[in-house]
Short mmCIF file of C-alpha atoms and ligand atoms in Angstrom, two decimals:
data_model
loop_
_atom_site.label_atom_id
_atom_site.label_comp_id
_atom_site.label_asym_id
_atom_site.label_seq_id
_atom_site.Cartn_x
_atom_site.Cartn_y
_atom_site.Cartn_z
CA UNK A 1 11.08 9.06 -3.58
CA UNK A 2 14.62 8.58 -4.82
CA UNK A 3 17.11 10.96 -3.16
CA UNK A 4 19.03 13.62 -5.07
CA UNK A 5 22.26 11.74 -4.39
CA UNK A 6 20.84 8.52 -5.92
CA UNK A 7 19.21 10.38 -8.80
CA UNK A 8 22.56 11.86 -9.82
CA UNK A 9 23.79 8.30 -10.62
CA UNK A 10 20.90 7.69 -13.09
CA UNK A 11 20.82 8.25 -16.85
CA UNK A 12 19.07 11.15 -18.56
CA UNK A 13 16.57 8.64 -20.02
CA UNK A 14 15.65 7.38 -16.57
CA UNK A 15 15.21 10.97 -15.40
CA UNK A 16 13.02 11.75 -18.42
CA UNK A 17 10.75 8.85 -17.42
CA UNK A 18 10.70 10.08 -13.84
CA UNK A 19 9.56 13.53 -14.99
CA UNK A 20 6.53 12.02 -16.68
CA UNK A 21 5.77 10.14 -13.48
CA UNK A 22 6.23 13.24 -11.31
CA UNK A 23 3.87 15.27 -13.45
CA UNK A 24 1.16 12.60 -13.28
CA UNK A 25 1.59 12.12 -9.52
CA UNK A 26 1.62 15.89 -8.90
CA UNK A 27 -1.68 16.32 -10.76
CA UNK A 28 -3.23 13.40 -8.90
CA UNK A 29 -1.99 14.58 -5.47
CA UNK A 30 -4.37 17.54 -5.19
CA UNK A 31 -1.66 19.48 -3.31
CA UNK A 32 -1.47 22.33 -5.84
CA UNK A 33 2.28 22.43 -5.24
CA UNK A 34 3.15 22.79 -8.94
CA UNK A 35 1.73 25.64 -11.02
CA UNK A 36 3.52 24.56 -14.24
CA UNK A 37 5.43 21.61 -15.68
CA UNK A 38 8.02 23.24 -17.95
CA UNK A 39 11.40 21.53 -18.53
CA UNK A 40 14.76 23.15 -19.17
CA UNK A 41 18.00 21.18 -19.58
CA UNK A 42 18.77 17.50 -19.04
CA UNK A 43 19.37 15.49 -15.89
CA UNK A 44 17.89 15.35 -12.42
CA UNK A 45 14.70 17.42 -12.24
CA UNK A 46 14.72 20.19 -9.61
CA UNK A 47 11.47 22.05 -8.90
CA UNK A 48 11.82 25.84 -9.13
CA UNK A 49 9.93 28.47 -7.13
CA UNK A 50 7.92 30.82 -9.35
CA UNK A 51 10.16 33.83 -8.59
CA UNK A 52 13.39 32.43 -10.09
CA UNK A 53 13.93 33.07 -13.79
CA UNK A 54 14.41 30.15 -16.14
CA UNK A 55 15.04 31.41 -19.66
CA UNK A 56 11.87 31.18 -21.75
CA UNK A 57 9.60 30.13 -18.86
CA UNK A 58 6.72 32.07 -17.42
CA UNK A 59 7.78 33.68 -14.11
CA UNK A 60 5.00 35.33 -12.13
CA UNK A 61 5.96 35.33 -8.41
CA UNK A 62 2.48 33.91 -7.82
CA UNK A 63 0.96 37.23 -8.93
CA UNK A 64 -1.74 38.27 -11.35
CA UNK A 65 0.33 41.31 -12.35
CA UNK A 66 3.00 39.12 -13.98
CA UNK A 67 0.65 36.85 -15.94
CA UNK A 68 1.98 36.52 -19.47
CA UNK A 69 5.53 37.59 -18.59
CA UNK A 70 8.25 35.31 -20.02
CA UNK A 71 11.76 35.33 -18.53
CA UNK A 72 14.23 36.71 -21.08
CA UNK A 73 17.30 35.37 -19.25
CA UNK A 74 18.33 32.75 -16.71
CA UNK A 75 19.02 33.10 -12.99
CA UNK A 76 22.64 32.24 -12.15
CA UNK A 77 21.45 29.62 -9.64
CA UNK A 78 19.72 27.81 -12.54
CA UNK A 79 22.77 28.08 -14.84
CA UNK A 80 24.88 26.69 -11.98
CA UNK A 81 22.69 23.69 -11.20
CA UNK A 82 22.47 22.81 -14.89
CA UNK A 83 26.27 22.45 -14.96
CA UNK A 84 26.05 19.85 -12.15
CA UNK A 85 23.84 17.16 -13.72
CA UNK A 86 20.54 18.80 -12.78
CA UNK A 87 17.81 20.56 -14.72
CA UNK A 88 14.86 22.84 -14.00
CA UNK A 89 11.51 21.05 -13.97
CA UNK A 90 8.22 22.61 -12.94
CA UNK A 91 7.08 25.76 -11.21
CA UNK A 92 6.42 25.71 -7.48
CA UNK A 93 3.54 27.69 -6.01
CA UNK A 94 4.34 30.52 -3.56
CA UNK A 95 2.85 33.45 -1.70
CA UNK A 96 2.47 36.45 -4.00
CA UNK A 97 5.91 38.12 -4.34
CA UNK A 98 7.14 35.85 -1.50
CA UNK A 99 5.18 37.89 1.05
CA UNK A 100 3.55 35.52 3.45
CA UNK A 101 3.95 32.52 5.69
CA UNK A 102 1.25 30.17 4.39
CA UNK A 103 1.13 30.05 0.53
CA UNK A 104 -2.48 31.22 0.73
CA UNK A 105 -1.92 34.50 -1.13
CA UNK A 106 -0.96 33.01 -4.51
CA UNK A 107 -2.86 33.91 -7.67
CA UNK A 108 -2.94 30.13 -8.30
CA UNK A 109 -4.75 29.30 -5.07
CA UNK A 110 -3.77 27.59 -1.84
CA UNK A 111 -1.18 24.80 -1.63
CA UNK A 112 -1.94 22.00 0.83
CA UNK A 113 0.33 20.36 3.37
CA UNK A 114 0.89 16.65 2.57
CA UNK A 115 0.60 15.88 6.32
CA UNK A 116 -2.98 17.14 6.51
CA UNK A 117 -5.01 18.63 3.68
CA UNK A 118 -6.66 21.16 5.99
CA UNK A 119 -3.21 22.55 6.88
CA UNK A 120 -1.07 25.16 5.14
CA UNK A 121 2.37 24.09 3.91
CA UNK A 122 3.91 27.30 5.25
CA UNK A 123 5.35 29.99 3.07
CA UNK A 124 6.31 31.63 1.06
CA UNK A 125 8.08 28.64 -0.59
CA UNK A 126 5.11 26.39 0.26
CA UNK A 127 4.91 24.72 -3.16
CA UNK A 128 8.58 23.72 -3.01
CA UNK A 129 8.29 22.21 0.49
CA UNK A 130 4.93 20.48 -0.07
CA UNK A 131 6.22 18.86 -3.27
CA UNK A 132 9.37 17.47 -1.65
CA UNK A 133 7.38 16.26 1.39
CA UNK A 134 4.63 14.82 -0.80
CA UNK A 135 7.02 12.71 -2.87
CA UNK A 136 6.39 14.66 -6.08
CA UNK A 137 9.79 16.37 -6.31
CA UNK A 138 13.30 15.08 -5.61
CA UNK A 139 14.41 18.50 -4.39
CA UNK A 140 13.45 22.12 -4.98
CA UNK A 141 14.71 25.69 -4.92
CA UNK A 142 13.04 28.26 -2.73
CA UNK A 143 13.90 31.77 -1.60
CA UNK A 144 14.22 33.02 1.97
CA UNK A 145 13.79 36.69 2.89
CA UNK A 146 12.55 36.13 6.42
CA UNK A 147 12.11 32.38 6.72
CA UNK A 148 10.43 31.35 3.49
CA UNK A 149 12.63 28.28 2.99
CA UNK A 150 13.08 27.16 6.60
CA UNK A 151 9.51 27.62 7.84
CA UNK A 152 7.69 25.68 5.07
CA UNK A 153 10.38 22.98 5.36
CA UNK A 154 9.60 22.74 9.08
CA UNK A 155 5.83 22.66 8.54
CA UNK A 156 6.17 19.91 5.92
CA UNK A 157 8.83 17.76 7.63
CA UNK A 158 11.68 18.28 5.15
CA UNK A 159 15.08 20.01 5.18
CA UNK A 160 15.37 23.66 4.11
CA UNK A 161 18.54 25.76 4.06
CA UNK A 162 19.13 29.50 3.80
CA UNK A 163 22.71 30.33 2.74
CA UNK A 164 24.73 33.29 4.04
CA UNK A 165 23.65 36.52 2.35
CA UNK A 166 25.92 36.88 -0.69
CA UNK A 167 26.77 33.19 -1.06
CA UNK A 168 24.20 32.40 -3.77
CA UNK A 169 23.69 34.86 -6.60
CA UNK A 170 20.41 36.78 -6.59
CA UNK A 171 20.73 37.47 -10.32
CA UNK A 172 17.41 36.37 -11.82
CA UNK A 173 15.55 36.18 -8.51
CA UNK A 174 12.53 38.51 -8.41
CA UNK A 175 13.47 41.01 -5.71
CA UNK A 176 11.29 41.21 -2.60
CA UNK A 177 13.68 42.78 -0.04
CA UNK A 178 17.07 42.86 -1.73
CA UNK A 179 19.19 43.11 1.42
CA UNK A 180 17.57 39.97 2.86
CA UNK A 181 16.72 37.66 -0.09
CA UNK A 182 18.64 34.42 -0.69
CA UNK A 183 17.92 31.40 -2.90
CA UNK A 184 18.40 28.02 -1.21
CA UNK A 185 17.58 24.30 -1.32
CA UNK A 186 14.64 22.32 0.05
CA UNK A 187 15.44 18.61 0.13
CA UNK A 188 14.61 15.24 1.65
CA UNK A 189 17.68 15.13 3.88
CA UNK A 190 20.73 17.14 4.94
CA UNK A 191 23.11 15.57 2.43
CA UNK A 192 20.80 16.33 -0.51
CA UNK A 193 20.46 19.92 0.73
CA UNK A 194 24.26 20.18 0.74
CA UNK A 195 24.49 18.77 -2.80
CA UNK A 196 22.00 21.33 -4.11
CA UNK A 197 23.59 24.16 -2.12
CA UNK A 198 27.02 23.25 -3.53
CA UNK A 199 25.57 23.31 -7.04
CA UNK A 200 23.99 26.78 -6.85
CA UNK A 201 26.51 28.71 -4.72
CA UNK A 202 29.43 30.82 -5.89
CA UNK A 203 30.53 34.29 -6.88
CA UNK A 204 28.66 36.07 -9.64
CA UNK A 205 29.74 39.37 -11.22
CA UNK A 206 26.12 40.09 -12.10
CA UNK A 207 25.11 40.38 -8.44
CA UNK A 208 26.96 43.26 -6.78
CA UNK A 209 26.29 41.81 -3.32
CA UNK A 210 27.77 38.42 -4.25
CA UNK A 211 30.69 37.41 -2.02
CA UNK A 212 33.74 37.28 -4.23
CA UNK A 213 35.63 34.39 -2.72
CA UNK A 214 35.03 30.72 -3.35
CA UNK A 215 34.60 27.98 -0.78
CA UNK A 216 35.02 24.28 -1.28
CA UNK A 217 32.13 21.90 -1.91
CA UNK A 218 30.61 20.56 1.27
CA UNK A 219 28.47 17.51 0.42
CA UNK A 220 31.44 15.14 0.00
CA UNK A 221 33.13 16.34 3.18
CA UNK A 222 30.32 16.46 5.72
CA UNK A 223 31.72 15.42 9.10
CA UNK A 224 28.84 14.34 11.30
CA UNK A 225 31.29 13.15 13.98
CA UNK A 226 32.67 16.63 14.57
CA UNK A 227 32.01 17.76 18.14
CA UNK A 228 30.61 21.27 18.28
CA UNK A 229 29.58 23.87 20.82
CA UNK A 230 25.91 24.64 20.38
CA UNK A 231 24.21 27.62 22.02
CA UNK A 232 20.63 27.48 23.21
CA UNK A 233 18.91 30.82 23.77
CA UNK A 234 16.96 30.22 26.96
CA UNK A 235 14.75 33.32 26.92
CA UNK A 236 13.87 32.65 23.28
CA UNK A 237 12.08 29.35 23.71
CA UNK A 238 9.24 30.37 26.01
CA UNK A 239 7.27 31.96 23.15
CA UNK A 240 6.91 28.59 21.42
CA UNK A 241 4.02 26.25 22.19
CA UNK A 242 4.30 23.22 24.46
CA UNK A 243 4.94 20.63 21.72
CA UNK A 244 7.69 22.75 20.18
CA UNK A 245 9.32 23.30 23.57
CA UNK A 246 9.18 19.55 24.25
CA UNK A 247 10.76 18.76 20.87
CA UNK A 248 13.41 21.39 21.59
CA UNK A 249 14.30 19.88 24.98
CA UNK A 250 14.51 16.38 23.48
CA UNK A 251 16.77 17.63 20.70
CA UNK A 252 19.10 19.38 23.15
CA UNK A 253 19.36 16.09 25.04
CA UNK A 254 20.03 14.13 21.85
CA UNK A 255 22.75 16.60 20.84
CA UNK A 256 24.43 16.30 24.25
CA UNK A 257 24.32 12.52 24.00
CA UNK A 258 25.92 12.79 20.57
CA UNK A 259 28.89 14.50 22.25
CA UNK A 260 28.21 18.17 21.54
CA UNK A 261 28.68 20.81 24.21
CA UNK A 262 25.60 22.88 25.01
CA UNK A 263 26.04 26.45 26.26
CA UNK A 264 23.19 28.59 27.58
CA UNK A 265 22.76 32.15 26.35
CA UNK A 266 20.23 34.95 26.36
CA UNK A 267 19.39 37.53 23.70
CA UNK A 268 18.21 40.91 24.91
CA UNK A 269 16.70 42.44 21.82
CA UNK A 270 14.59 39.72 20.21
CA UNK A 271 11.43 41.73 20.92
CA UNK A 272 12.52 44.16 18.18
CA UNK A 273 13.03 41.52 15.48
CA UNK A 274 9.55 41.60 13.98
CA UNK A 275 9.19 45.38 13.90
CA UNK A 276 12.67 45.83 12.44
CA UNK A 277 12.07 43.24 9.75
CA UNK A 278 8.64 44.51 8.74
CA UNK A 279 9.93 48.07 8.42
CA UNK A 280 12.98 47.18 6.34
CA UNK A 281 11.37 44.44 4.23
CA UNK A 282 8.35 46.57 3.33
CA UNK A 283 10.54 49.61 2.56
CA UNK A 284 12.62 47.54 0.14
CA UNK A 285 9.54 45.82 -1.27
CA UNK A 286 7.75 49.11 -1.97
CA UNK A 287 10.81 50.26 -3.89
CA UNK A 288 11.33 46.98 -5.77
CA UNK A 289 7.68 46.65 -6.74
CA UNK A 290 7.50 50.20 -8.16
CA UNK A 291 8.65 48.73 -11.49
CA UNK A 292 5.36 46.90 -12.04
CA UNK A 293 3.45 49.61 -13.84
CA UNK A 294 1.70 47.90 -16.76
CA UNK A 295 4.26 49.22 -19.23
CA UNK A 296 7.25 46.96 -18.82
CA UNK A 297 6.08 43.61 -17.47
CA UNK A 298 3.11 41.25 -17.65
CA UNK A 299 -0.49 42.37 -17.35
CA UNK A 300 -1.74 45.78 -18.55
CA UNK A 301 -5.14 47.04 -17.36
CA UNK A 302 -7.64 48.97 -19.51
CA UNK A 303 -7.10 52.71 -19.19
CA UNK A 304 -7.57 56.08 -20.90
CA UNK A 305 -4.26 57.70 -19.95
CA UNK A 306 -0.89 56.90 -18.37
CA UNK A 307 -1.81 57.75 -14.81
CA UNK A 308 -4.86 55.54 -15.02
CA UNK A 309 -2.72 52.82 -16.58
CA UNK A 310 -0.46 52.70 -13.51
CA UNK A 311 -3.37 53.00 -11.12
CA UNK A 312 -5.56 50.34 -12.71
CA UNK A 313 -2.75 47.88 -13.41
CA UNK A 314 -1.49 48.01 -9.83
CA UNK A 315 -4.98 48.02 -8.29
CA UNK A 316 -6.09 44.99 -10.29
CA UNK A 317 -2.74 43.18 -10.47
CA UNK A 318 -1.58 43.10 -6.84
CA UNK A 319 -3.32 41.15 -4.07
CA UNK A 320 -4.23 42.55 -0.64
CA UNK A 321 -1.08 41.49 1.23
CA UNK A 322 1.21 42.99 -1.42
CA UNK A 323 -0.75 46.25 -1.39
CA UNK A 324 -0.57 46.37 2.40
CA UNK A 325 3.21 46.05 2.26
CA UNK A 326 3.60 48.69 -0.44
CA UNK A 327 1.58 51.10 1.70
CA UNK A 328 3.59 50.27 4.80
CA UNK A 329 6.89 50.55 2.92
CA UNK A 330 6.05 53.92 1.42
CA UNK A 331 4.93 55.14 4.82
CA UNK A 332 8.18 54.25 6.60
CA UNK A 333 10.18 55.83 3.76
CA UNK A 334 8.15 59.04 3.63
CA UNK A 335 10.00 62.22 4.57
CA UNK A 336 8.05 62.69 7.80
CA UNK A 337 8.71 59.18 9.13
CA UNK A 338 12.00 58.12 7.55
CA UNK A 339 14.12 58.91 10.63
CA UNK A 340 11.61 57.54 13.10
CA UNK A 341 11.14 54.21 11.35
CA UNK A 342 13.47 53.34 8.50
CA UNK A 343 16.65 54.82 9.90
CA UNK A 344 15.99 53.51 13.38
CA UNK A 345 15.29 50.03 12.02
CA UNK A 346 18.65 50.08 10.20
CA UNK A 347 20.36 50.84 13.49
CA UNK A 348 18.50 48.09 15.33
CA UNK A 349 19.48 45.70 12.54
CA UNK A 350 23.12 46.25 13.47
CA UNK A 351 22.39 45.64 17.14
CA UNK A 352 20.71 42.35 16.23
CA UNK A 353 23.69 41.29 14.12
CA UNK A 354 26.15 42.21 16.87
CA UNK A 355 24.19 40.17 19.36
CA UNK A 356 24.44 37.08 17.17
CA UNK A 357 28.16 37.66 16.65
CA UNK A 358 28.71 37.90 20.40
CA UNK A 359 27.14 34.46 20.85
CA UNK A 360 29.37 33.08 18.10
CA UNK A 361 32.40 34.12 20.17
CA UNK A 362 31.51 31.19 22.45
CA UNK A 363 29.63 28.79 20.15
CA UNK A 364 29.84 27.20 16.71
CA UNK A 365 26.09 27.00 16.20
CA UNK A 366 22.82 28.23 17.68
CA UNK A 367 19.80 25.92 18.02
CA UNK A 368 16.40 27.60 17.72
CA UNK A 369 12.78 26.81 16.92
CA UNK A 370 11.71 27.64 13.35
CA UNK A 371 8.14 28.57 14.19
CA UNK A 372 6.22 28.88 17.46
CA UNK A 373 3.80 26.09 16.43
CA UNK A 374 3.13 23.43 13.80
CA UNK A 375 1.44 24.34 10.48
CA UNK A 376 -1.82 26.23 11.10
CA UNK A 377 -5.12 25.28 9.48
CA UNK A 378 -5.93 26.76 6.08
CA UNK A 379 -7.84 30.02 6.62
CA UNK A 380 -6.63 30.51 10.20
CA UNK A 381 -4.02 33.19 9.39
CA UNK A 382 -6.35 35.96 8.30
CA UNK A 383 -5.05 38.54 10.76
CA UNK A 384 -1.86 39.85 9.12
CA UNK A 385 -0.26 40.88 12.41
CA UNK A 386 -0.73 37.38 13.82
CA UNK A 387 0.87 35.98 10.69
CA UNK A 388 3.84 38.36 11.02
CA UNK A 389 4.31 37.20 14.61
CA UNK A 390 4.73 33.60 13.47
CA UNK A 391 7.99 34.72 11.76
CA UNK A 392 9.57 35.55 15.12
CA UNK A 393 12.22 32.82 14.98
CA UNK A 394 13.33 33.13 11.37
CA UNK A 395 13.56 36.81 10.44
CA UNK A 396 16.48 37.87 12.68
CA UNK A 397 18.72 35.43 10.80
CA UNK A 398 18.04 37.30 7.54
CA UNK A 399 18.56 40.67 9.24
CA UNK A 400 21.97 39.39 10.37
CA UNK A 401 22.71 37.76 6.99
CA UNK A 402 23.54 34.38 8.57
CA UNK A 403 23.21 30.84 7.16
CA UNK A 404 20.67 28.50 8.80
CA UNK A 405 19.13 25.10 8.19
CA UNK A 406 15.79 23.75 9.34
CA UNK A 407 15.28 20.05 9.88
CA UNK A 408 12.41 17.96 11.18
CA UNK A 409 12.89 16.58 14.69
CA UNK A 410 9.50 15.32 15.89
CA UNK A 411 5.75 15.19 15.27
CA UNK A 412 2.88 16.39 17.43
CA UNK A 413 -0.08 14.17 18.45
CA UNK A 414 -1.81 14.85 15.16
CA UNK A 415 1.21 13.81 13.13
CA UNK A 416 2.22 17.34 12.15
CA UNK A 417 6.00 17.80 11.83
CA UNK A 418 8.02 20.07 14.13
CA UNK A 419 11.27 21.52 12.78
CA UNK A 420 14.19 23.19 14.50
CA UNK A 421 16.96 25.25 12.96
CA UNK A 422 20.69 25.49 13.39
CA UNK A 423 22.29 28.88 12.72
CA UNK A 424 25.98 29.44 11.94
CA UNK A 425 28.44 32.29 11.53
CA UNK A 426 28.38 34.05 8.17
CA UNK A 427 30.05 31.92 5.45
CA UNK A 428 30.42 28.98 7.80
CA UNK A 429 28.12 26.65 5.87
CA UNK A 430 30.55 23.76 6.44
CA UNK A 431 29.98 23.89 10.21
CA UNK A 432 26.24 24.30 9.61
CA UNK A 433 26.05 21.11 7.52
CA UNK A 434 28.36 19.17 9.89
CA UNK A 435 26.09 20.03 12.81
CA UNK A 436 22.88 19.42 10.85
CA UNK A 437 24.07 16.01 9.72
CA UNK A 438 24.89 15.06 13.28
CA UNK A 439 21.53 16.37 14.51
CA UNK A 440 19.70 14.46 11.76
CA UNK A 441 21.25 11.21 13.05
CA UNK A 442 20.74 12.12 16.71
CA UNK A 443 17.01 12.89 16.48
CA UNK A 444 16.26 10.01 14.09
CA UNK A 445 13.08 11.59 12.69
CA UNK A 446 10.86 9.09 10.88
CA UNK A 447 8.84 10.34 7.96
N1 LIG B 501 6.90 35.52 6.12
C1 LIG B 501 7.89 36.50 5.86
C2 LIG B 501 7.28 37.63 5.07
O1 LIG B 501 6.14 37.56 4.77
C3 LIG B 501 9.05 35.90 5.13
C4 LIG B 501 8.82 35.71 3.69
C5 LIG B 501 10.03 35.28 2.94
O2 LIG B 501 11.01 34.80 3.52
N2 LIG B 501 9.99 35.46 1.64
O3 LIG B 501 7.89 38.60 4.74
#
């Protein structure tokens, strides 16, 4: 597949021909990565996750409850990429309301991993990652609340980047957990990820959490020769499986050989990451999803009165995982448990952030696994608690609001990709891309 950088040198006519090709190849692939083939704008086609509004397109967040809903306005990330020679093309499959780690909970069915059709692509942005890995998209947008860009990128052997919270506008992104959500790129390589990140980033008055200062474009200034100090969190790695630990050790060696300085650190509170995240994310999700009542958006169930309308619409419209999270979220926000769970989780969130910041006093970047294993088999993640545990390496980064990038470094014996992530200080995307570009060269991953 042509890279995003190359594609940006082509004419609109050539890109129009490519779109026809992509649609045919996507249908033939059997991956179920695309759930629609709409076009909006002119230029290089970028695949869009089904929770980002493109004016006039269906936007369903992979849910039955939003069937029939048409976006009445455009997400700022889409407006921005359209001004940079790109266009929106096609809807990427996802876990319902971005809740999940496998893309098995979508109303549109399971997406498959191009590296093994019995494997999940990861989630929730599984359609975006599978399409880029499967050669049926040049690049894609995903969203990352607790790993949903980085983890599917790692499972599929592509590059996925989560910007600093506030760097990319959330205007027009269906809210899952508003204090954690960020839109970001999934691409074939680090440079393409930087190009797409540059295109979508920037201040936006319509998002009150948008950072209101500008930073320069990165893609043209990536310095892969810059020597950095990279922290490895020794007590963090032991939870990962043997192949991931091996890939980690090899990458550390490759980074040292490339001239970077490795420093060893420990983090004391990682055992609280999952509980903290699943309290805060579900609390915010329960609140955000209260708006889906059968009156204002999408599907409306048969009913005799208003109460029944809410009840039936939500019972029939939401899938099991979404219902589980609404229940959990309402529980932790209820008057009897608010202090014990929600308030305490907010405090722990600050401790987690402070712990990251302390490491950044001595290091430019942190190297970490993305997931404890390679992509699981389809159907193997039925126990929700087990699935939540697989988010152990990604969610703290969202709690701390930091930027991070996942890139493939190795494959296991069965040819399944293993990804690792670099994490940077808030708003230090330049250092993140410099380090990622160097790491990409150092590990020399072959597709
Ligand atoms: N797997 C995590 C969850 O289910 C993260 C999802 C995401 O980043 N959207 O909440």
